[in-house]
GROMACS .gro file of C-alpha atoms in nm:
model
  117
    1UNK     CA    1   2.647   9.567   0.927
    2UNK     CA    2   2.699   9.969   0.978
    3UNK     CA    3   2.549  10.082   1.308
    4UNK     CA    4   2.416  10.481   1.409
    5UNK     CA    5   2.348  10.499   1.739
    6UNK     CA    6   2.209  10.900   1.834
    7UNK     CA    7   2.247  11.076   2.175
    8UNK     CA    8   2.250  11.395   2.343
    9UNK     CA    9   1.858  11.480   2.274
   10UNK     CA   10   1.644  11.583   2.586
   11UNK     CA   11   1.496  11.865   2.734
   12UNK     CA   12   1.611  12.261   2.732
   13UNK     CA   13   1.434  12.604   2.734
   14UNK     CA   14   1.385  12.831   2.424
   15UNK     CA   15   1.741  12.934   2.354
   16UNK     CA   16   1.939  12.705   2.447
   17UNK     CA   17   2.181  12.496   2.267
   18UNK     CA   18   2.245  12.099   2.227
   19UNK     CA   19   2.495  11.943   2.087
   20UNK     CA   20   2.363  11.631   1.887
   21UNK     CA   21   2.593  11.263   1.835
   22UNK     CA   22   2.627  11.032   1.535
   23UNK     CA   23   2.856  10.739   1.628
   24UNK     CA   24   2.919  10.520   1.337
   25UNK     CA   25   3.016  10.149   1.365
   26UNK     CA   26   3.257  10.184   1.058
   27UNK     CA   27   3.478  10.480   0.924
   28UNK     CA   28   3.282  10.775   0.879
   29UNK     CA   29   3.528  10.829   0.542
   30UNK     CA   30   3.354  10.458   0.383
   31UNK     CA   31   2.970  10.750   0.363
   32UNK     CA   32   2.943  10.932   0.035
   33UNK     CA   33   2.717  11.187   0.321
   34UNK     CA   34   2.585  11.164   0.626
   35UNK     CA   35   2.317  11.433   0.771
   36UNK     CA   36   2.075  11.460   1.026
   37UNK     CA   37   1.648  11.457   1.014
   38UNK     CA   38   1.431  11.505   1.285
   39UNK     CA   39   1.079  11.397   1.240
   40UNK     CA   40   0.802  11.647   1.478
   41UNK     CA   41   0.484  11.453   1.600
   42UNK     CA   42   0.259  11.413   1.303
   43UNK     CA   43   0.479  11.518   1.029
   44UNK     CA   44   0.711  11.381   0.769
   45UNK     CA   45   1.059  11.361   0.814
   46UNK     CA   46   1.239  11.579   0.685
   47UNK     CA   47   1.600  11.702   0.596
   48UNK     CA   48   1.800  11.909   0.873
   49UNK     CA   49   2.145  11.956   0.713
   50UNK     CA   50   2.377  11.689   0.522
   51UNK     CA   51   2.731  11.680   0.483
   52UNK     CA   52   2.894  11.514   0.192
   53UNK     CA   53   3.237  11.350   0.170
   54UNK     CA   54   3.363  11.678  -0.025
   55UNK     CA   55   3.318  11.898   0.266
   56UNK     CA   56   3.036  12.088   0.162
   57UNK     CA   57   2.744  12.155   0.361
   58UNK     CA   58   2.370  12.195   0.317
   59UNK     CA   59   2.137  12.270   0.603
   60UNK     CA   60   1.740  12.387   0.599
   61UNK     CA   61   1.634  12.713   0.594
   62UNK     CA   62   1.437  12.692   0.907
   63UNK     CA   63   1.753  12.595   1.078
   64UNK     CA   64   2.037  12.801   0.880
   65UNK     CA   65   2.219  12.995   1.082
   66UNK     CA   66   2.158  12.812   1.414
   67UNK     CA   67   2.293  12.462   1.359
   68UNK     CA   68   2.623  12.355   1.253
   69UNK     CA   69   2.702  11.988   1.127
   70UNK     CA   70   3.012  11.874   1.149
   71UNK     CA   71   3.275  11.553   1.163
   72UNK     CA   72   3.531  11.381   1.345
   73UNK     CA   73   3.670  11.123   1.153
   74UNK     CA   74   3.876  11.002   1.429
   75UNK     CA   75   3.619  10.905   1.697
   76UNK     CA   76   3.403  10.788   1.327
   77UNK     CA   77   3.132  11.009   1.466
   78UNK     CA   78   2.887  11.318   1.312
   79UNK     CA   79   2.772  11.613   1.504
   80UNK     CA   80   2.488  11.848   1.494
   81UNK     CA   81   2.534  12.159   1.707
   82UNK     CA   82   2.163  12.355   1.771
   83UNK     CA   83   2.231  12.671   1.915
   84UNK     CA   84   1.929  12.908   1.982
   85UNK     CA   85   1.646  12.649   1.953
   86UNK     CA   86   1.335  12.726   1.908
   87UNK     CA   87   1.009  12.483   2.008
   88UNK     CA   88   0.934  12.454   1.661
   89UNK     CA   89   1.298  12.245   1.641
   90UNK     CA   90   1.106  11.958   1.939
   91UNK     CA   91   1.111  11.624   1.701
   92UNK     CA   92   1.242  11.277   1.733
   93UNK     CA   93   1.623  11.333   1.536
   94UNK     CA   94   1.825  11.066   1.284
   95UNK     CA   95   2.093  11.034   1.137
   96UNK     CA   96   2.157  10.924   0.806
   97UNK     CA   97   2.504  10.793   0.646
   98UNK     CA   98   2.502  10.690   0.282
   99UNK     CA   99   2.731  10.502   0.029
  100UNK     CA  100   2.550  10.571  -0.266
  101UNK     CA  101   2.782  10.435  -0.505
  102UNK     CA  102   2.634  10.121  -0.297
  103UNK     CA  103   2.300  10.208  -0.343
  104UNK     CA  104   2.298  10.226   0.024
  105UNK     CA  105   2.157  10.406   0.338
  106UNK     CA  106   2.155  10.342   0.711
  107UNK     CA  107   1.911  10.490   0.988
  108UNK     CA  108   2.027  10.598   1.345
  109UNK     CA  109   1.736  10.479   1.554
  110UNK     CA  110   1.659  10.864   1.654
  111UNK     CA  111   1.680  11.103   1.943
  112UNK     CA  112   1.464  11.260   2.111
  113UNK     CA  113   1.470  11.685   2.113
  114UNK     CA  114   1.187  11.869   2.286
  115UNK     CA  115   1.197  12.257   2.297
  116UNK     CA  116   0.980  12.429   2.592
  117UNK     CA  117   0.887  12.791   2.554
   0.00000   0.00000   0.00000
C-alpha cells in the first residue's frame, strides 16, 4: 500500500514562509499527478496545487504567485513552498497522489499550518 507522509507544518507569522514535504513510499514517477489540498476548520477540503507527470502545474487563485509545487524524484518527495503566508492560509494541508489509469488515489495524514496575524 502506498503511504504518503507530510511534514513541515507549523506556526508562522503572516508574511513568513514554510516548506511542506510529502514523502512517498514508492516512486513518484508512478503517479499521474500529485498535489496539495487544505482544509480549514469547518470548511471543505479544497485543492491548493497540482503537478502532473508531464510537468504542468496548477494553483488555486488564492495561492497563485505565493506557493510553488515541486518534485524531487530521487527522493520520492513532493514539496509545497509557501511564501507570503496569510492567516487565511491556516489549515491542515494534505498530500494527494493519483494513479489515474488504475483508478486509485492516496491521501497523506495531513500537517497543520497556522499563520498568525
